[in-house]
PDB file of N, CA and C in Angstrom:
ATOM      1  N   UNK A   3      12.383  17.871  -7.893  1.00  0.00           N
ATOM      2  CA  UNK A   3      12.622  17.148  -6.668  1.00  0.00           C
ATOM      3  C   UNK A   3      11.885  15.806  -6.744  1.00  0.00           C
ATOM      4  N   UNK A   4      12.475  14.792  -6.158  1.00  0.00           N
ATOM      5  CA  UNK A   4      11.926  13.431  -6.220  1.00  0.00           C
ATOM      6  C   UNK A   4      10.539  13.345  -5.587  1.00  0.00           C
ATOM      7  N   UNK A   5      10.323  14.051  -4.486  1.00  0.00           N
ATOM      8  CA  UNK A   5       9.004  13.999  -3.849  1.00  0.00           C
ATOM      9  C   UNK A   5       7.926  14.624  -4.730  1.00  0.00           C
ATOM     10  N   UNK A   6       8.279  15.663  -5.465  1.00  0.00           N
ATOM     11  CA  UNK A   6       7.310  16.270  -6.386  1.00  0.00           C
ATOM     12  C   UNK A   6       6.909  15.275  -7.474  1.00  0.00           C
ATOM     13  N   UNK A   7       7.894  14.589  -8.020  1.00  0.00           N
ATOM     14  CA  UNK A   7       7.590  13.575  -9.047  1.00  0.00           C
ATOM     15  C   UNK A   7       6.749  12.450  -8.461  1.00  0.00           C
ATOM     16  N   UNK A   8       7.079  12.049  -7.239  1.00  0.00           N
ATOM     17  CA  UNK A   8       6.303  11.003  -6.577  1.00  0.00           C
ATOM     18  C   UNK A   8       4.870  11.432  -6.332  1.00  0.00           C
ATOM     19  N   UNK A   9       4.688  12.692  -5.924  1.00  0.00           N
ATOM     20  CA  UNK A   9       3.339  13.210  -5.680  1.00  0.00           C
ATOM     21  C   UNK A   9       2.528  13.218  -6.975  1.00  0.00           C
ATOM     22  N   UNK A  10       3.157  13.580  -8.080  1.00  0.00           N
ATOM     23  CA  UNK A  10       2.443  13.569  -9.368  1.00  0.00           C
ATOM     24  C   UNK A  10       2.063  12.140  -9.772  1.00  0.00           C
ATOM     25  N   UNK A  11       2.965  11.197  -9.549  1.00  0.00           N
ATOM     26  CA  UNK A  11       2.668   9.799  -9.881  1.00  0.00           C
ATOM     27  C   UNK A  11       1.523   9.277  -9.016  1.00  0.00           C
ATOM     28  N   UNK A  12       1.529   9.620  -7.737  1.00  0.00           N
ATOM     29  CA  UNK A  12       0.436   9.208  -6.859  1.00  0.00           C
ATOM     30  C   UNK A  12      -0.888   9.808  -7.322  1.00  0.00           C
ATOM     31  N   UNK A  13      -0.856  11.076  -7.691  1.00  0.00           N
ATOM     32  CA  UNK A  13      -2.076  11.767  -8.106  1.00  0.00           C
ATOM     33  C   UNK A  13      -2.708  11.121  -9.334  1.00  0.00           C
ATOM     34  N   UNK A  14      -1.873  10.599 -10.229  1.00  0.00           N
ATOM     35  CA  UNK A  14      -2.414   9.920 -11.416  1.00  0.00           C
ATOM     36  C   UNK A  14      -3.276   8.723 -11.029  1.00  0.00           C
ATOM     37  N   UNK A  15      -2.970   8.126  -9.863  1.00  0.00           N
ATOM     38  CA  UNK A  15      -3.744   6.979  -9.392  1.00  0.00           C
ATOM     39  C   UNK A  15      -4.761   7.365  -8.316  1.00  0.00           C
ATOM     40  N   UNK A  16      -4.935   8.669  -8.088  1.00  0.00           N
ATOM     41  CA  UNK A  16      -5.935   9.130  -7.129  1.00  0.00           C
ATOM     42  C   UNK A  16      -5.470   9.199  -5.690  1.00  0.00           C
ATOM     43  N   UNK A  17      -4.158   9.188  -5.458  1.00  0.00           N
ATOM     44  CA  UNK A  17      -3.621   9.251  -4.096  1.00  0.00           C
ATOM     45  C   UNK A  17      -2.882  10.563  -3.865  1.00  0.00           C
ATOM     46  N   UNK A  18      -2.610  10.836  -2.582  1.00  0.00           N
ATOM     47  CA  UNK A  18      -1.850  12.027  -2.171  1.00  0.00           C
ATOM     48  C   UNK A  18      -0.681  11.571  -1.318  1.00  0.00           C
ATOM     49  N   UNK A  19       0.251  12.467  -1.066  1.00  0.00           N
ATOM     50  CA  UNK A  19       1.382  12.123  -0.196  1.00  0.00           C
ATOM     51  C   UNK A  19       0.882  11.685   1.186  1.00  0.00           C
ATOM     52  N   UNK A  20      -0.229  12.256   1.630  1.00  0.00           N
ATOM     53  CA  UNK A  20      -0.795  11.899   2.938  1.00  0.00           C
ATOM     54  C   UNK A  20      -1.246  10.441   2.996  1.00  0.00           C
ATOM     55  N   UNK A  21      -1.418   9.799   1.828  1.00  0.00           N
ATOM     56  CA  UNK A  21      -1.845   8.402   1.771  1.00  0.00           C
ATOM     57  C   UNK A  21      -0.674   7.419   1.839  1.00  0.00           C
ATOM     58  N   UNK A  22       0.535   7.919   1.761  1.00  0.00           N
ATOM     59  CA  UNK A  22       1.724   7.062   1.754  1.00  0.00           C
ATOM     60  C   UNK A  22       1.894   6.419   3.132  1.00  0.00           C
ATOM     61  N   UNK A  23       2.063   5.101   3.146  1.00  0.00           N
ATOM     62  CA  UNK A  23       2.246   4.372   4.405  1.00  0.00           C
ATOM     63  C   UNK A  23       3.707   3.985   4.649  1.00  0.00           C
ATOM     64  N   UNK A  24       4.517   3.981   3.600  1.00  0.00           N
ATOM     65  CA  UNK A  24       5.938   3.638   3.732  1.00  0.00           C
ATOM     66  C   UNK A  24       6.726   4.338   2.642  1.00  0.00           C
ATOM     67  N   UNK A  25       7.916   4.796   3.021  1.00  0.00           N
ATOM     68  CA  UNK A  25       8.863   5.372   2.062  1.00  0.00           C
ATOM     69  C   UNK A  25      10.120   4.524   2.115  1.00  0.00           C
ATOM     70  N   UNK A  26      10.634   4.170   0.946  1.00  0.00           N
ATOM     71  CA  UNK A  26      11.893   3.434   0.869  1.00  0.00           C
ATOM     72  C   UNK A  26      12.881   4.316   0.108  1.00  0.00           C
ATOM     73  N   UNK A  27      13.947   4.676   0.781  1.00  0.00           N
ATOM     74  CA  UNK A  27      15.006   5.481   0.173  1.00  0.00           C
ATOM     75  C   UNK A  27      16.142   4.550  -0.228  1.00  0.00           C
ATOM     76  N   UNK A  28      16.587   4.659  -1.451  1.00  0.00           N
ATOM     77  CA  UNK A  28      17.775   3.951  -1.911  1.00  0.00           C
ATOM     78  C   UNK A  28      18.835   5.015  -2.157  1.00  0.00           C
ATOM     79  N   UNK A  29      19.966   4.903  -1.481  1.00  0.00           N
ATOM     80  CA  UNK A  29      20.994   5.939  -1.548  1.00  0.00           C
ATOM     81  C   UNK A  29      22.375   5.317  -1.642  1.00  0.00           C
ATOM     82  N   UNK A  30      23.257   6.029  -2.316  1.00  0.00           N
ATOM     83  CA  UNK A  30      24.662   5.601  -2.372  1.00  0.00           C
ATOM     84  C   UNK A  30      25.435   6.142  -1.184  1.00  0.00           C
ATOM     85  N   UNK A  31      25.029   7.301  -0.684  1.00  0.00           N
ATOM     86  CA  UNK A  31      25.738   7.972   0.397  1.00  0.00           C
ATOM     87  C   UNK A  31      24.698   8.593   1.321  1.00  0.00           C
ATOM     88  N   UNK A  32      24.762   8.304   2.599  1.00  0.00           N
ATOM     89  CA  UNK A  32      23.748   8.798   3.530  1.00  0.00           C
ATOM     90  C   UNK A  32      24.164  10.065   4.262  1.00  0.00           C
ATOM     91  N   UNK A  33      25.325  10.610   3.973  1.00  0.00           N
ATOM     92  CA  UNK A  33      25.795  11.792   4.698  1.00  0.00           C
ATOM     93  C   UNK A  33      24.809  12.951   4.618  1.00  0.00           C
ATOM     94  N   UNK A  34      24.170  13.150   3.486  1.00  0.00           N
ATOM     95  CA  UNK A  34      23.247  14.260   3.323  1.00  0.00           C
ATOM     96  C   UNK A  34      21.817  13.958   3.733  1.00  0.00           C
ATOM     97  N   UNK A  35      21.541  12.732   4.166  1.00  0.00           N
ATOM     98  CA  UNK A  35      20.166  12.344   4.468  1.00  0.00           C
ATOM     99  C   UNK A  35      19.507  13.209   5.539  1.00  0.00           C
ATOM    100  N   UNK A  36      20.195  13.575   6.621  1.00  0.00           N
ATOM    101  CA  UNK A  36      19.531  14.426   7.622  1.00  0.00           C
ATOM    102  C   UNK A  36      19.005  15.747   7.054  1.00  0.00           C
ATOM    103  N   UNK A  37      19.596  16.248   5.990  1.00  0.00           N
ATOM    104  CA  UNK A  37      19.102  17.498   5.405  1.00  0.00           C
ATOM    105  C   UNK A  37      17.731  17.302   4.755  1.00  0.00           C
ATOM    106  N   UNK A  38      17.306  16.054   4.546  1.00  0.00           N
ATOM    107  CA  UNK A  38      15.982  15.760   3.978  1.00  0.00           C
ATOM    108  C   UNK A  38      14.869  15.878   5.013  1.00  0.00           C
ATOM    109  N   UNK A  39      15.196  15.830   6.293  1.00  0.00           N
ATOM    110  CA  UNK A  39      14.165  15.780   7.327  1.00  0.00           C
ATOM    111  C   UNK A  39      13.174  16.941   7.250  1.00  0.00           C
ATOM    112  N   UNK A  40      13.611  18.196   7.084  1.00  0.00           N
ATOM    113  CA  UNK A  40      12.616  19.274   6.988  1.00  0.00           C
ATOM    114  C   UNK A  40      11.677  19.103   5.786  1.00  0.00           C
ATOM    115  N   UNK A  41      12.206  18.630   4.659  1.00  0.00           N
ATOM    116  CA  UNK A  41      11.365  18.403   3.481  1.00  0.00           C
ATOM    117  C   UNK A  41      10.338  17.310   3.755  1.00  0.00           C
ATOM    118  N   UNK A  42      10.765  16.258   4.427  1.00  0.00           N
ATOM    119  CA  UNK A  42       9.848  15.162   4.740  1.00  0.00           C
ATOM    120  C   UNK A  42       8.773  15.608   5.719  1.00  0.00           C
ATOM    121  N   UNK A  43       9.159  16.410   6.712  1.00  0.00           N
ATOM    122  CA  UNK A  43       8.170  16.940   7.661  1.00  0.00           C
ATOM    123  C   UNK A  43       7.141  17.799   6.938  1.00  0.00           C
ATOM    124  N   UNK A  44       7.615  18.645   6.026  1.00  0.00           N
ATOM    125  CA  UNK A  44       6.698  19.503   5.277  1.00  0.00           C
ATOM    126  C   UNK A  44       5.769  18.678   4.385  1.00  0.00           C
ATOM    127  N   UNK A  45       6.305  17.642   3.759  1.00  0.00           N
ATOM    128  CA  UNK A  45       5.518  16.841   2.820  1.00  0.00           C
ATOM    129  C   UNK A  45       4.500  15.947   3.516  1.00  0.00           C
ATOM    130  N   UNK A  46       4.872  15.386   4.667  1.00  0.00           N
ATOM    131  CA  UNK A  46       4.017  14.381   5.295  1.00  0.00           C
ATOM    132  C   UNK A  46       3.379  14.826   6.603  1.00  0.00           C
ATOM    133  N   UNK A  47       3.839  15.915   7.174  1.00  0.00           N
ATOM    134  CA  UNK A  47       3.242  16.433   8.397  1.00  0.00           C
ATOM    135  C   UNK A  47       3.235  15.422   9.522  1.00  0.00           C
ATOM    136  N   UNK A  48       2.140  15.399  10.242  1.00  0.00           N
ATOM    137  CA  UNK A  48       2.027  14.525  11.412  1.00  0.00           C
ATOM    138  C   UNK A  48       1.869  13.059  11.029  1.00  0.00           C
ATOM    139  N   UNK A  49       1.392  12.779   9.816  1.00  0.00           N
ATOM    140  CA  UNK A  49       1.172  11.393   9.393  1.00  0.00           C
ATOM    141  C   UNK A  49       2.417  10.795   8.776  1.00  0.00           C
ATOM    142  N   UNK A  50       3.499  10.803   9.499  1.00  0.00           N
ATOM    143  CA  UNK A  50       4.760  10.322   8.945  1.00  0.00           C
ATOM    144  C   UNK A  50       4.714   8.823   8.674  1.00  0.00           C
ATOM    145  N   UNK A  51       4.985   8.446   7.443  1.00  0.00           N
ATOM    146  CA  UNK A  51       4.980   7.019   7.092  1.00  0.00           C
ATOM    147  C   UNK A  51       6.229   6.318   7.605  1.00  0.00           C
ATOM    148  N   UNK A  52       6.151   4.984   7.660  1.00  0.00           N
ATOM    149  CA  UNK A  52       7.324   4.192   8.007  1.00  0.00           C
ATOM    150  C   UNK A  52       8.410   4.433   6.965  1.00  0.00           C
ATOM    151  N   UNK A  53       9.653   4.409   7.403  1.00  0.00           N
ATOM    152  CA  UNK A  53      10.763   4.732   6.510  1.00  0.00           C
ATOM    153  C   UNK A  53      11.819   3.644   6.547  1.00  0.00           C
ATOM    154  N   UNK A  54      12.303   3.264   5.368  1.00  0.00           N
ATOM    155  CA  UNK A  54      13.396   2.317   5.227  1.00  0.00           C
ATOM    156  C   UNK A  54      14.485   2.995   4.402  1.00  0.00           C
ATOM    157  N   UNK A  55      15.709   2.866   4.838  1.00  0.00           N
ATOM    158  CA  UNK A  55      16.856   3.422   4.114  1.00  0.00           C
ATOM    159  C   UNK A  55      17.741   2.265   3.676  1.00  0.00           C
ATOM    160  N   UNK A  56      17.964   2.165   2.384  1.00  0.00           N
ATOM    161  CA  UNK A  56      18.806   1.092   1.842  1.00  0.00           C
ATOM    162  C   UNK A  56      20.014   1.704   1.157  1.00  0.00           C
ATOM    163  N   UNK A  57      21.163   1.201   1.496  1.00  0.00           N
ATOM    164  CA  UNK A  57      22.388   1.631   0.830  1.00  0.00           C
ATOM    165  C   UNK A  57      22.609   0.780  -0.406  1.00  0.00           C
ATOM    166  N   UNK A  58      22.950   1.427  -1.500  1.00  0.00           N
ATOM    167  CA  UNK A  58      23.233   0.718  -2.739  1.00  0.00           C
ATOM    168  C   UNK A  58      24.619   1.153  -3.224  1.00  0.00           C
ATOM    169  N   UNK A  59      25.251   0.301  -3.999  1.00  0.00           N
ATOM    170  CA  UNK A  59      26.583   0.632  -4.500  1.00  0.00           C
ATOM    171  C   UNK A  59      26.524   1.505  -5.745  1.00  0.00           C
ATOM    172  N   UNK A  60      25.467   1.336  -6.556  1.00  0.00           N
ATOM    173  CA  UNK A  60      25.305   2.167  -7.746  1.00  0.00           C
ATOM    174  C   UNK A  60      23.881   2.060  -8.260  1.00  0.00           C
ATOM    175  N   UNK A  61      23.528   2.991  -9.140  1.00  0.00           N
ATOM    176  CA  UNK A  61      22.224   3.003  -9.786  1.00  0.00           C
ATOM    177  C   UNK A  61      22.402   2.707 -11.266  1.00  0.00           C
ATOM    178  N   UNK A  62      21.309   2.356 -11.926  1.00  0.00           N
ATOM    179  CA  UNK A  62      21.361   2.108 -13.367  1.00  0.00           C
ATOM    180  C   UNK A  62      21.715   3.369 -14.150  1.00  0.00           C
ATOM    181  N   UNK A  63      21.206   4.518 -13.685  1.00  0.00           N
ATOM    182  CA  UNK A  63      21.478   5.787 -14.368  1.00  0.00           C
ATOM    183  C   UNK A  63      22.654   6.486 -13.701  1.00  0.00           C
ATOM    184  N   UNK A  64      23.721   6.739 -14.436  1.00  0.00           N
ATOM    185  CA  UNK A  64      24.857   7.460 -13.861  1.00  0.00           C
ATOM    186  C   UNK A  64      24.407   8.832 -13.348  1.00  0.00           C
ATOM    187  N   UNK A  65      24.947   9.229 -12.231  1.00  0.00           N
ATOM    188  CA  UNK A  65      24.607  10.531 -11.659  1.00  0.00           C
ATOM    189  C   UNK A  65      23.437  10.509 -10.699  1.00  0.00           C
ATOM    190  N   UNK A  66      22.707   9.402 -10.644  1.00  0.00           N
ATOM    191  CA  UNK A  66      21.584   9.307  -9.704  1.00  0.00           C
ATOM    192  C   UNK A  66      22.144   9.195  -8.291  1.00  0.00           C
ATOM    193  N   UNK A  67      21.627  10.025  -7.392  1.00  0.00           N
ATOM    194  CA  UNK A  67      22.087  10.017  -6.010  1.00  0.00           C
ATOM    195  C   UNK A  67      21.106   9.321  -5.077  1.00  0.00           C
ATOM    196  N   UNK A  68      19.818   9.369  -5.441  1.00  0.00           N
ATOM    197  CA  UNK A  68      18.790   8.806  -4.568  1.00  0.00           C
ATOM    198  C   UNK A  68      17.601   8.354  -5.407  1.00  0.00           C
ATOM    199  N   UNK A  69      16.978   7.282  -4.971  1.00  0.00           N
ATOM    200  CA  UNK A  69      15.687   6.860  -5.515  1.00  0.00           C
ATOM    201  C   UNK A  69      14.742   6.736  -4.342  1.00  0.00           C
ATOM    202  N   UNK A  70      13.507   7.109  -4.567  1.00  0.00           N
ATOM    203  CA  UNK A  70      12.501   7.062  -3.508  1.00  0.00           C
ATOM    204  C   UNK A  70      11.322   6.236  -3.997  1.00  0.00           C
ATOM    205  N   UNK A  71      10.928   5.263  -3.192  1.00  0.00           N
ATOM    206  CA  UNK A  71       9.732   4.477  -3.478  1.00  0.00           C
ATOM    207  C   UNK A  71       8.667   4.888  -2.468  1.00  0.00           C
ATOM    208  N   UNK A  72       7.512   5.312  -2.955  1.00  0.00           N
ATOM    209  CA  UNK A  72       6.392   5.690  -2.105  1.00  0.00           C
ATOM    210  C   UNK A  72       5.375   4.561  -2.168  1.00  0.00           C
ATOM    211  N   UNK A  73       5.020   4.023  -1.015  1.00  0.00           N
ATOM    212  CA  UNK A  73       4.114   2.877  -0.940  1.00  0.00           C
ATOM    213  C   UNK A  73       2.797   3.317  -0.320  1.00  0.00           C
ATOM    214  N   UNK A  74       1.705   2.970  -0.974  1.00  0.00           N
ATOM    215  CA  UNK A  74       0.368   3.246  -0.468  1.00  0.00           C
ATOM    216  C   UNK A  74      -0.329   1.920  -0.247  1.00  0.00           C
ATOM    217  N   UNK A  75      -0.944   1.767   0.919  1.00  0.00           N
ATOM    218  CA  UNK A  75      -1.754   0.590   1.212  1.00  0.00           C
ATOM    219  C   UNK A  75      -3.208   0.986   0.993  1.00  0.00           C
ATOM    220  N   UNK A  76      -3.799   0.580  -0.140  1.00  0.00           N
ATOM    221  CA  UNK A  76      -5.172   0.998  -0.436  1.00  0.00           C
ATOM    222  C   UNK A  76      -6.172   0.642   0.664  1.00  0.00           C
ATOM    223  N   UNK A  77      -5.877  -0.374   1.449  1.00  0.00           N
ATOM    224  CA  UNK A  77      -6.787  -0.762   2.521  1.00  0.00           C
ATOM    225  C   UNK A  77      -6.835   0.293   3.632  1.00  0.00           C
ATOM    226  N   UNK A  78      -5.804   1.152   3.700  1.00  0.00           N
ATOM    227  CA  UNK A  78      -5.751   2.163   4.740  1.00  0.00           C
ATOM    228  C   UNK A  78      -6.218   3.534   4.254  1.00  0.00           C
ATOM    229  N   UNK A  79      -6.574   3.624   2.988  1.00  0.00           N
ATOM    230  CA  UNK A  79      -6.980   4.921   2.425  1.00  0.00           C
ATOM    231  C   UNK A  79      -8.485   5.048   2.499  1.00  0.00           C
TER     232      UNK A  79
END
């Protein structure tokens, strides 16, 4: 899952999902996006970061459905 990979990448730099201040989703199709809400609630709890959703026409890798950018503001950690 993309959030698991993101959490591992954050951990390499000493951060946790709870430190994320913004999430940017890049998606080709948003129809399934509401099904992500329970996963996001579980991952971020009460400290929900700001969220941006960007529609894209295609990704560099064929078959990619979504990309997630997790942003941490070190000044807030």
